[in-house]
Short mmCIF file of C-alpha atoms in Angstrom, two decimals:
data_model
loop_
_atom_site.label_atom_id
_atom_site.label_comp_id
_atom_site.label_asym_id
_atom_site.label_seq_id
_atom_site.Cartn_x
_atom_site.Cartn_y
_atom_site.Cartn_z
CA MET B 872 11.10 -21.60 4.68
CA GLU B 873 10.34 -19.45 7.68
CA ARG B 874 10.08 -21.25 10.97
CA VAL B 875 6.98 -20.80 13.11
CA GLN B 876 7.95 -19.34 16.49
CA ILE B 877 4.58 -18.78 18.15
CA SER B 878 1.63 -20.89 17.12
CA THR B 879 -1.73 -19.81 18.50
CA LYS B 880 -4.50 -22.38 18.33
CA LYS B 881 -8.16 -21.71 19.08
CA LEU B 882 -7.31 -19.18 21.77
CA ASP B 883 -10.15 -17.71 23.80
CA LEU B 884 -9.57 -15.19 26.58
CA TYR B 885 -12.16 -14.10 29.11
CA TYR B 886 -11.97 -11.36 31.73
CA GLY B 887 -14.80 -12.46 34.00
CA SER B 888 -17.80 -12.65 31.69
CA ALA B 889 -16.21 -10.49 28.99
CA HIS B 890 -15.08 -12.53 25.98
CA VAL B 891 -11.92 -10.63 25.03
CA LEU B 892 -10.38 -12.91 22.38
CA LYS B 893 -12.48 -15.22 20.26
CA ASP B 894 -11.14 -18.38 18.70
CA VAL B 895 -7.86 -16.85 17.56
CA THR B 896 -5.66 -19.11 15.42
CA PHE B 897 -2.51 -18.00 13.58
CA ASP B 898 1.26 -18.40 13.41
CA ILE B 899 3.98 -15.85 14.12
CA TYR B 900 7.28 -16.50 12.35
CA GLU B 901 10.79 -16.51 13.74
CA LYS B 902 12.94 -13.37 13.33
CA THR B 903 10.23 -11.27 11.79
CA VAL B 904 8.35 -8.22 12.98
CA THR B 905 4.63 -8.81 13.42
CA ALA B 906 2.42 -5.79 14.05
CA PHE B 907 -1.01 -5.82 15.67
CA ILE B 908 -3.44 -3.08 14.80
CA GLY B 909 -7.04 -2.42 15.71
CA PRO B 910 -9.16 0.07 17.65
CA SER B 911 -8.86 0.37 21.43
CA GLY B 912 -10.40 -2.57 23.20
CA CYS B 913 -10.09 -4.92 20.23
CA GLY B 914 -7.95 -7.42 22.12
CA LYS B 915 -4.53 -6.81 20.59
CA SER B 916 -2.80 -5.89 23.86
CA SER B 917 -4.65 -8.66 25.66
CA TYR B 918 -3.33 -11.06 23.05
CA ILE B 919 0.33 -10.15 23.45
CA ARG B 920 -0.11 -10.39 27.23
CA CYS B 921 -1.13 -14.00 26.62
CA ILE B 922 2.23 -14.70 24.99
CA ASN B 923 4.14 -14.24 28.26
CA ARG B 924 1.22 -15.10 30.53
CA MET B 925 0.93 -11.59 31.92
CA ASN B 926 -2.81 -12.15 32.11
CA ASP B 927 -2.07 -14.54 34.98
CA PHE B 928 -1.89 -11.40 37.13
CA ILE B 929 -5.55 -10.64 36.46
CA PRO B 930 -7.59 -12.85 38.80
CA SER B 931 -10.68 -12.99 36.60
CA ALA B 932 -8.74 -13.87 33.45
CA ARG B 933 -9.35 -17.29 31.92
CA VAL B 934 -7.58 -18.70 28.88
CA GLU B 935 -8.75 -21.54 26.64
CA GLY B 936 -6.84 -22.97 23.72
CA GLU B 937 -3.10 -23.10 23.16
CA ILE B 938 -0.11 -20.93 22.50
CA VAL B 939 2.77 -23.11 21.40
CA ILE B 940 6.29 -21.67 21.57
CA ASP B 941 9.08 -23.90 20.31
CA GLY B 942 6.88 -26.95 20.51
CA GLN B 943 5.61 -26.36 24.04
CA ASN B 944 2.11 -25.20 24.96
CA ILE B 945 2.80 -22.34 27.39
CA TYR B 946 -0.56 -22.97 29.06
CA GLY B 947 0.35 -26.61 29.61
CA PRO B 948 0.91 -28.10 33.08
CA ASN B 949 4.71 -28.25 33.18
CA VAL B 950 5.53 -24.71 32.19
CA ASP B 951 7.97 -22.64 34.25
CA VAL B 952 6.46 -19.17 33.95
CA ILE B 953 9.66 -17.46 35.15
CA ASP B 954 11.58 -19.22 32.41
CA LEU B 955 8.88 -18.33 29.88
CA ARG B 956 9.16 -14.64 30.77
CA ARG B 957 12.95 -14.83 30.44
CA ASN B 958 12.41 -16.10 26.93
CA VAL B 959 9.71 -13.54 26.13
CA GLY B 960 10.83 -9.98 26.87
CA MET B 961 8.41 -7.12 27.05
CA VAL B 962 8.58 -3.37 26.47
CA PHE B 963 5.69 -1.15 27.50
CA GLN B 964 4.04 2.01 26.25
CA LYS B 965 5.64 4.36 28.79
CA PRO B 966 9.35 3.92 29.47
CA ASN B 967 9.51 2.41 32.97
CA PRO B 968 13.13 2.10 34.09
CA PHE B 969 13.62 0.84 37.63
CA PRO B 970 14.69 3.51 40.14
CA MET B 971 18.30 2.38 40.01
CA SER B 972 21.39 2.98 37.89
CA VAL B 973 21.57 2.39 34.15
CA TYR B 974 23.85 -0.58 34.83
CA ASP B 975 21.59 -2.15 37.43
CA ASN B 976 18.53 -1.74 35.24
CA VAL B 977 20.13 -3.92 32.59
CA ALA B 978 21.78 -6.32 35.03
CA TYR B 979 18.54 -6.85 36.97
CA GLY B 980 17.17 -9.68 34.86
CA PRO B 981 20.39 -11.66 34.50
CA ARG B 982 21.01 -11.34 38.28
CA LEU B 983 17.52 -12.62 38.93
CA HIS B 984 18.33 -15.63 36.79
CA GLY B 985 21.50 -16.32 38.77
CA VAL B 986 24.28 -14.52 36.93
CA ARG B 987 26.67 -13.22 39.62
CA GLY B 988 30.16 -12.77 38.09
CA LYS B 989 31.08 -9.12 37.59
CA GLU B 990 32.87 -9.73 34.32
CA GLU B 991 29.97 -11.72 32.93
CA LEU B 992 27.48 -9.05 34.01
CA ASP B 993 29.66 -6.29 32.54
CA GLY B 994 29.66 -8.16 29.26
CA ILE B 995 25.89 -8.65 29.28
CA VAL B 996 25.23 -4.98 30.14
CA LYS B 997 27.50 -3.75 27.36
CA ARG B 998 26.12 -6.19 24.81
CA SER B 999 22.52 -5.35 25.71
CA LEU B 1000 23.05 -1.59 25.64
CA MET B 1001 24.80 -1.93 22.28
CA GLY B 1002 21.93 -4.08 21.04
CA ALA B 1003 19.52 -1.34 22.07
CA ALA B 1004 21.66 1.32 20.32
CA LEU B 1005 22.22 3.13 23.62
CA TRP B 1006 25.77 2.17 24.57
CA ASP B 1007 27.54 5.19 23.06
CA GLU B 1008 25.21 7.59 24.83
CA VAL B 1009 25.44 6.05 28.32
CA LYS B 1010 28.81 4.27 28.51
CA ASP B 1011 30.24 7.11 30.65
CA LYS B 1012 27.27 7.30 32.99
CA LEU B 1013 26.45 3.69 33.76
CA SER B 1014 26.14 4.43 37.45
CA SER B 1015 23.77 7.41 37.10
CA PRO B 1016 20.05 6.79 37.55
CA GLY B 1017 18.16 5.35 34.59
CA THR B 1018 15.31 7.74 35.26
CA GLY B 1019 17.66 10.65 34.46
CA LEU B 1020 17.81 9.75 30.75
CA SER B 1021 15.60 11.33 28.09
CA GLY B 1022 12.32 9.60 27.22
CA GLY B 1023 13.71 8.00 24.07
CA GLN B 1024 16.85 6.86 25.90
CA GLN B 1025 14.74 5.44 28.74
CA GLN B 1026 12.73 3.41 26.23
CA ARG B 1027 15.94 2.06 24.70
CA LEU B 1028 17.14 1.27 28.22
CA CYS B 1029 13.96 -0.77 28.71
CA ILE B 1030 14.70 -2.57 25.44
CA ALA B 1031 18.26 -3.26 26.68
CA ARG B 1032 16.76 -4.59 29.91
CA ALA B 1033 14.39 -6.80 27.94
CA ILE B 1034 17.12 -8.32 25.76
CA ALA B 1035 19.61 -8.76 28.65
CA THR B 1036 18.13 -12.18 29.48
CA GLU B 1037 18.64 -13.24 25.84
CA PRO B 1038 15.03 -13.91 25.01
CA GLU B 1039 13.92 -15.24 21.65
CA ILE B 1040 10.78 -13.15 21.57
CA LEU B 1041 10.34 -9.44 22.22
CA LEU B 1042 6.85 -8.08 22.87
CA MET B 1043 6.29 -4.35 22.50
CA ASP B 1044 3.07 -2.66 23.53
CA GLU B 1045 2.93 0.71 21.77
CA PRO B 1046 6.61 1.34 22.48
CA THR B 1047 6.80 4.75 20.81
CA SER B 1048 3.43 6.29 21.62
CA ALA B 1049 4.95 8.43 24.40
CA LEU B 1050 7.98 9.51 22.34
CA ASP B 1051 8.80 12.43 20.04
CA PRO B 1052 9.33 11.81 16.29
CA MET B 1053 13.14 11.60 16.48
CA SER B 1054 13.11 9.11 19.35
CA THR B 1055 10.37 7.20 17.55
CA ALA B 1056 12.52 7.00 14.42
CA ARG B 1057 15.45 5.64 16.47
CA ILE B 1058 13.28 2.98 18.08
CA GLU B 1059 11.83 2.00 14.71
CA GLU B 1060 15.31 1.66 13.29
CA LEU B 1061 16.27 -0.40 16.31
CA ILE B 1062 13.26 -2.69 15.85
CA ARG B 1063 14.35 -3.40 12.29
CA ASP B 1064 17.83 -4.32 13.59
CA LEU B 1065 16.45 -6.39 16.46
CA LYS B 1066 14.67 -8.76 14.12
CA GLN B 1067 18.05 -10.11 13.05
CA SER B 1068 18.18 -11.79 16.46
CA TYR B 1069 14.65 -11.74 17.88
CA THR B 1070 11.07 -12.38 16.94
CA VAL B 1071 9.40 -9.02 17.48
CA VAL B 1072 5.69 -8.65 18.17
CA ILE B 1073 4.46 -5.08 18.36
CA VAL B 1074 1.14 -3.44 19.14
CA THR B 1075 0.77 -0.02 17.58
CA HIS B 1076 -1.95 2.53 17.03
CA ASN B 1077 0.13 4.16 14.34
CA MET B 1078 -0.67 2.42 11.09
CA GLN B 1079 2.12 4.13 9.20
CA GLN B 1080 4.47 2.74 11.84
CA ALA B 1081 3.12 -0.76 11.31
CA ALA B 1082 3.55 -0.26 7.57
CA ARG B 1083 7.13 0.95 8.02
CA ILE B 1084 8.54 -1.67 10.34
CA SER B 1085 6.58 -4.90 10.17
CA ASP B 1086 6.70 -7.93 7.89
CA ARG B 1087 3.24 -9.14 8.75
CA THR B 1088 0.25 -7.35 10.19
CA ALA B 1089 -2.71 -8.69 12.13
CA PHE B 1090 -5.95 -6.73 12.42
CA PHE B 1091 -8.10 -7.36 15.49
CA LEU B 1092 -11.65 -6.16 15.95
CA LEU B 1093 -13.89 -6.86 18.96
CA GLY B 1094 -11.80 -9.86 19.94
CA ASP B 1095 -11.70 -11.41 16.47
CA LEU B 1096 -8.57 -11.75 14.38
CA VAL B 1097 -10.17 -10.33 11.25
CA GLU B 1098 -7.23 -10.53 8.87
CA TYR B 1099 -3.56 -11.50 9.00
CA ASP B 1100 -1.28 -11.17 6.01
CA SER B 1101 1.93 -9.65 4.70
CA THR B 1102 2.15 -5.98 5.63
CA PRO B 1103 2.25 -4.59 2.07
CA LYS B 1104 -0.87 -6.61 1.22
CA MET B 1105 -2.70 -5.51 4.38
CA PHE B 1106 -2.10 -1.83 3.72
CA THR B 1107 -2.69 -1.78 -0.03
CA SER B 1108 -5.32 -4.41 -0.78
CA PRO B 1109 -6.73 -6.12 2.29
CA GLU B 1110 -9.27 -8.88 1.64
CA ASP B 1111 -11.74 -7.99 4.37
CA LYS B 1112 -13.98 -4.94 4.12
CA ARG B 1113 -13.56 -4.27 7.86
CA THR B 1114 -9.78 -4.07 7.46
CA GLU B 1115 -10.19 -1.70 4.53
CA ASP B 1116 -12.56 0.48 6.54
CA TYR B 1117 -10.23 0.57 9.51
CA ILE B 1118 -6.99 1.40 7.67
CA THR B 1119 -8.71 4.14 5.66
CA GLY B 1120 -10.02 5.73 8.86
CA ARG B 1121 -13.70 5.04 8.31
CA PHE B 1122 -13.95 3.91 11.92
CA GLY B 1123 -11.73 3.54 14.98
CA MET H 1287 -15.23 13.21 16.46
CA GLU H 1288 -11.90 14.32 15.00
CA GLY H 1289 -11.34 11.05 13.18
CA ILE H 1290 -14.60 11.31 11.33
CA ASN H 1291 -13.90 14.91 10.25
CA THR H 1292 -10.52 13.80 8.94
CA ARG H 1293 -12.25 11.12 6.90
CA LYS H 1294 -14.67 13.73 5.53
CA ARG H 1295 -11.83 16.03 4.53
CA LEU H 1296 -9.97 13.16 2.93
CA GLU H 1297 -13.03 12.14 0.96
CA ALA H 1298 -13.60 15.71 -0.22
CA ASP H 1299 -9.99 15.95 -1.43
CA LEU H 1300 -10.19 12.53 -3.04
CA ALA H 1301 -13.37 13.57 -4.85
CA GLU H 1302 -11.52 16.62 -6.16
CA LEU H 1303 -8.71 14.39 -7.48
CA LYS H 1304 -11.32 12.28 -9.26
CA ARG H 1305 -12.96 15.36 -10.75
CA MET H 1306 -9.59 16.48 -12.09
CA VAL H 1307 -9.04 13.06 -13.72
CA LEU H 1308 -12.49 13.20 -15.32
CA ARG H 1309 -11.82 16.71 -16.61
CA LEU H 1310 -8.42 15.67 -17.99
CA GLY H 1311 -10.03 12.66 -19.67
CA LYS H 1312 -12.70 14.80 -21.28
CA MET H 1313 -10.18 17.37 -22.53
CA SER H 1314 -7.97 14.67 -24.04
CA GLU H 1315 -10.93 12.94 -25.64
CA GLU H 1316 -12.07 16.22 -27.13
CA ALA H 1317 -8.58 16.87 -28.52
CA VAL H 1318 -8.48 13.55 -30.37
CA VAL H 1319 -12.06 13.72 -31.60
CA LYS H 1320 -11.68 17.31 -32.83
CA ALA H 1321 -8.33 16.59 -34.48
CA VAL H 1322 -9.80 13.71 -36.48
CA TRP H 1323 -12.80 15.85 -37.41
CA ALA H 1324 -10.40 18.55 -38.64
CA LEU H 1325 -8.49 15.93 -40.61
CA LYS H 1326 -11.61 14.56 -42.26
CA HIS H 1327 -13.05 18.01 -43.03
CA GLN H 1328 -9.65 19.50 -43.86
CA ASP H 1329 -10.29 22.35 -41.43
CA ALA H 1330 -6.97 23.88 -40.32
CA LYS H 1331 -8.70 26.33 -37.98
CA VAL H 1332 -10.21 23.58 -35.85
CA ALA H 1333 -6.87 21.75 -35.90
CA GLN H 1334 -5.19 24.89 -34.61
CA ILE H 1335 -7.69 25.11 -31.73
CA VAL H 1336 -6.67 21.59 -30.72
CA LEU H 1337 -2.99 22.60 -30.73
CA ASP H 1338 -3.71 25.75 -28.71
CA LYS H 1339 -5.53 23.75 -26.04
CA ASP H 1340 -2.62 21.38 -25.51
CA ASP H 1341 -1.12 23.75 -22.92
CA ASP H 1342 -4.33 23.56 -20.86
CA ILE H 1343 -4.07 19.76 -20.83
CA ASP H 1344 -0.45 19.94 -19.72
CA ALA H 1345 -1.30 22.48 -17.01
CA LEU H 1346 -4.12 20.31 -15.66
CA THR H 1347 -1.83 17.27 -15.68
CA GLY H 1348 0.74 19.23 -13.66
CA ALA H 1349 -1.91 20.42 -11.21
CA LEU H 1350 -3.18 16.86 -10.78
CA ASP H 1351 0.34 15.64 -10.09
CA SER H 1352 0.86 18.20 -7.32
CA ALA H 1353 -2.59 17.55 -5.90
CA CYS H 1354 -1.70 13.84 -5.63
CA MET H 1355 1.52 14.67 -3.81
CA HIS H 1356 -0.22 17.03 -1.41
CA PHE H 1357 -2.90 14.43 -0.78
CA THR H 1358 -0.28 11.78 -0.01
CA ALA H 1359 1.72 14.09 2.26
CA ARG H 1360 -1.38 15.22 4.13
CA TYR H 1361 -3.20 11.92 4.67
CA GLN H 1362 -0.59 9.19 4.21
CA PRO H 1363 -3.33 7.14 2.59
CA LEU H 1364 -3.73 3.36 2.91
CA GLY H 1365 -5.96 0.73 1.33
CA GLU H 1366 -8.35 1.91 -1.37
CA ASP H 1367 -7.29 5.54 -0.79
CA LEU H 1368 -3.68 4.58 -1.49
CA ARG H 1369 -4.67 2.54 -4.54
CA THR H 1370 -6.70 5.47 -5.83
CA VAL H 1371 -4.03 8.13 -5.45
CA THR H 1372 -1.22 6.04 -6.97
CA SER H 1373 -3.53 4.95 -9.79
CA VAL H 1374 -4.61 8.53 -10.45
CA MET H 1375 -0.96 9.45 -10.98
CA HIS H 1376 -0.60 6.69 -13.58
CA MET H 1377 -3.93 7.49 -15.22
CA ALA H 1378 -2.93 11.15 -15.58
CA VAL H 1379 0.12 10.13 -17.61
CA ASP H 1380 -1.97 7.93 -19.94
CA LEU H 1381 -4.69 10.53 -20.41
CA GLU H 1382 -2.23 13.36 -21.01
CA ARG H 1383 -0.52 11.22 -23.65
CA ILE H 1384 -3.85 10.81 -25.47
CA GLY H 1385 -4.17 14.61 -25.41
CA ASP H 1386 -0.70 14.83 -27.03
CA TYR H 1387 -1.86 12.40 -29.69
CA GLY H 1388 -4.71 14.82 -30.45
CA GLY H 1389 -2.03 17.44 -31.08
CA ASN H 1390 -0.07 15.09 -33.36
CA ILE H 1391 -3.17 14.35 -35.41
CA ALA H 1392 -4.00 18.08 -35.56
CA LYS H 1393 -0.57 18.72 -37.09
CA VAL H 1394 -1.31 16.16 -39.82
CA ALA H 1395 -4.68 17.83 -40.35
CA ILE H 1396 -2.98 21.19 -40.87
CA ALA H 1397 -0.40 19.66 -43.23
CA LEU H 1398 -3.12 18.02 -45.33
CA ALA H 1399 -5.69 20.86 -45.18
CA ASP H 1400 -4.90 22.22 -48.61
CA THR H 1401 -4.11 19.01 -50.49
CA GLU H 1402 -6.50 16.63 -52.10
CA LEU H 1403 -7.04 13.53 -49.95
CA ILE H 1404 -6.10 10.27 -51.64
CA LYS H 1405 -9.31 8.73 -50.37
CA PRO H 1406 -12.33 9.77 -48.33
CA LEU H 1407 -11.62 9.08 -44.65
CA ILE H 1408 -13.99 6.46 -43.27
CA ASP H 1409 -12.12 4.06 -41.01
CA ILE H 1410 -10.04 6.69 -39.17
CA PRO H 1411 -13.21 8.47 -37.97
CA ARG H 1412 -14.53 5.02 -37.05
CA MET H 1413 -11.45 4.42 -34.93
CA VAL H 1414 -11.94 7.66 -33.07
CA GLU H 1415 -15.58 6.75 -32.45
CA VAL H 1416 -14.49 3.49 -30.84
CA LEU H 1417 -11.82 5.31 -28.84
CA SER H 1418 -14.36 7.86 -27.71
CA VAL H 1419 -16.66 5.10 -26.43
CA MET H 1420 -13.70 3.51 -24.63
CA MET H 1421 -12.86 6.78 -22.95
CA ASP H 1422 -16.45 7.53 -21.95
CA ARG H 1423 -16.96 4.05 -20.52
CA THR H 1424 -13.66 3.97 -18.66
CA LEU H 1425 -14.18 7.38 -17.10
CA PHE H 1426 -17.73 6.39 -16.21
CA ALA H 1427 -16.41 3.18 -14.60
CA PHE H 1428 -13.88 5.23 -12.64
CA ASP H 1429 -16.46 7.83 -11.62
CA ILE H 1430 -19.09 5.49 -10.24
CA GLY H 1431 -16.87 2.50 -9.44
CA ASP H 1432 -18.33 0.04 -11.96
CA GLU H 1433 -16.10 -3.02 -12.46
CA ASP H 1434 -18.10 -4.45 -15.35
CA ALA H 1435 -17.96 -1.21 -17.31
CA ALA H 1436 -14.17 -1.16 -16.87
CA ARG H 1437 -13.85 -4.75 -18.14
CA GLU H 1438 -15.84 -3.98 -21.30
CA ILE H 1439 -13.02 -1.71 -22.47
CA PHE H 1440 -10.63 -4.52 -23.29
CA ALA H 1441 -12.75 -5.99 -26.07
CA LYS H 1442 -13.13 -2.53 -27.59
CA ASP H 1443 -9.38 -2.37 -27.98
CA ASP H 1444 -9.58 -5.40 -30.29
CA GLU H 1445 -11.91 -3.40 -32.53
CA LEU H 1446 -9.33 -0.64 -32.76
CA ASP H 1447 -6.63 -3.13 -33.71
CA ASP H 1448 -8.86 -4.54 -36.47
CA LEU H 1449 -9.59 -1.12 -37.89
CA GLU H 1450 -5.92 -0.18 -37.88
CA LYS H 1451 -5.03 -3.36 -39.81
CA GLN H 1452 -7.76 -2.67 -42.32
CA ILE H 1453 -6.52 0.89 -42.84
CA MET H 1454 -2.98 -0.36 -43.28
CA ARG H 1455 -4.00 -2.88 -45.96
CA GLU H 1456 -6.00 -0.30 -47.85
CA LEU H 1457 -3.29 2.33 -47.76
CA LEU H 1458 -0.63 -0.18 -48.82
CA ILE H 1459 -2.60 -0.96 -51.97
CA LEU H 1460 -3.03 2.76 -52.71
CA MET H 1461 0.72 3.29 -52.25
CA MET H 1462 1.60 0.37 -54.50
CA GLU H 1463 -0.64 1.71 -57.24
CA ASP H 1464 0.93 5.16 -57.19
CA PRO H 1465 4.14 6.03 -55.33
CA LYS H 1466 3.12 9.73 -55.33
CA ARG H 1467 0.57 8.77 -52.67
CA ILE H 1468 3.23 7.47 -50.31
CA GLU H 1469 3.79 10.72 -48.43
CA GLN H 1470 0.14 11.29 -47.57
CA ALA H 1471 -0.57 7.61 -47.04
CA SER H 1472 2.23 7.30 -44.51
CA GLN H 1473 0.85 10.32 -42.63
CA LEU H 1474 -2.57 8.67 -42.50
CA LEU H 1475 -0.95 5.42 -41.39
CA ASN H 1476 0.64 7.33 -38.54
CA VAL H 1477 -2.74 8.69 -37.54
CA ALA H 1478 -4.21 5.18 -37.45
CA ARG H 1479 -1.23 3.94 -35.44
CA THR H 1480 -1.63 6.87 -33.04
CA LEU H 1481 -5.30 6.05 -32.46
CA GLU H 1482 -4.43 2.41 -31.87
CA ARG H 1483 -1.87 3.50 -29.25
CA ALA H 1484 -4.43 5.77 -27.63
CA GLY H 1485 -6.57 2.63 -27.20
CA ASP H 1486 -3.67 0.92 -25.44
CA HIS H 1487 -3.41 3.85 -23.05
CA MET H 1488 -7.12 3.52 -22.29
CA THR H 1489 -6.71 -0.16 -21.45
CA ASN H 1490 -4.00 0.93 -19.00
CA VAL H 1491 -6.49 3.33 -17.44
CA ALA H 1492 -9.11 0.56 -17.25
CA ASP H 1493 -6.50 -1.71 -15.58
CA ARG H 1494 -6.02 0.99 -12.96
CA VAL H 1495 -9.75 1.43 -12.40
CA LEU H 1496 -10.05 -2.31 -11.76
CA TYR H 1497 -7.05 -2.19 -9.43
CA ILE H 1498 -8.66 0.60 -7.40
CA LEU H 1499 -11.93 -1.30 -7.19
CA THR H 1500 -10.65 -4.82 -6.55
CA GLY H 1501 -7.12 -4.43 -5.19
CA LYS H 1502 -5.97 -6.95 -7.78
CA THR H 1503 -3.95 -6.38 -10.91
CA VAL H 1504 -5.82 -7.64 -13.94
CA LYS H 1505 -4.50 -9.36 -17.01
CA ALA H 1506 -6.07 -7.54 -19.92
CA SER H 1507 -5.55 -10.65 -22.07
CA GLU H 1508 -8.25 -12.46 -20.08
CA PHE H 1509 -10.84 -10.14 -21.54
CA ARG H 1510 -9.51 -10.06 -25.08
CA ARG H 1511 -9.55 -12.54 -27.90
CA PRO H 1512 -6.51 -14.80 -28.08
CA LYS H 1513 -3.53 -13.32 -29.93
CA GLU H 1514 -3.01 -14.48 -33.51
CA ARG H 1515 0.10 -16.54 -34.09
#
């Protein structure tokens, strides 16, 4: 039996008067890859930003309903948002390393959470870079700037940074859309490895990518979760006509 | 508007794949129908025409196979498009096999063209009539996307099975009466068996049509009479 990691119950999201997510209810399972697809503006990125409360930064954003992670409603009163974000790492569309060394990029999160010992930090940096399949390429240039790496390496550095705080959940918002095919392939391979240890939630515009790497796929349209099922089912015989029309390129 | 043009191109290529399937189906149907006609009328010339056309059927099958691969490489299809292109590849194999069966029957027709038939052929032409209806209906169902027409095929296959059994009983009696008839009778039995198999291939094609249309694999047995114990 798979264990539910993120349970979303009757979630509504508003940006001012715009109703961005409408009554979304579904479960994301532990140590699986879940892909979100849908046309631009359908709410998929807004949804994953709910999972680590990134929408808190938008003043007009209002959330109703619940997202329960490990038994706790993250929109409940006693939630430590800093701790939540430690547990829910995020990787963005464009690689965005901090303007500091490779080492410091990875050590940033753990330091923020109070890790000070050099040996401990060294261990975390090495483990995280190995986890992001970057260690062999950067082990001799840990002190050079992270921004000096290639695009694909920078994105893996961001993944290393995200897993350095040992989160359970990794959110990825179109992590390969700015990368060339080879770098994309490396990241995809990495995502498949990462699910051994993390619950991965990924937004992608590339349906073949969703088909390649995910276990389950969710299709959003105009703020509705239209269909959510196993990935092979979604891409061969979806139940909903709108899903069928979207994946065959009839709209979007 | 690029996305919409891509969809248009995809649909045009998909329509071409479907046309090729329909053409292959028609050629195979013609091969079987003509071969049985040649057998009944003991016309070796017509049988030879069937044999000569077998290369065209193989060539079209090969072309359809490459077209499916090109389509897949170009569009990386999903959903109904994916179901269609994978099903077309399966359907091509079944239809081409029926074309081969036409060739097999034509060979029997040539072998028996100059010998006296042990009985007038009635049920074998009946079988090919049923098969012909199955093929027409299945290809029609595929062409216009008609689920009900595809489901009708399964009951027709029962008719073919009945006719084959009847032919077998009749030929067995003829063989028992006179062992000299065994050689020809066993050739005719083979023809009946071949036509029965062709029916099975058509039910496979109908399965595929239903899969394209519904996304679900069907159990042919649901539409057929229960098997005898």
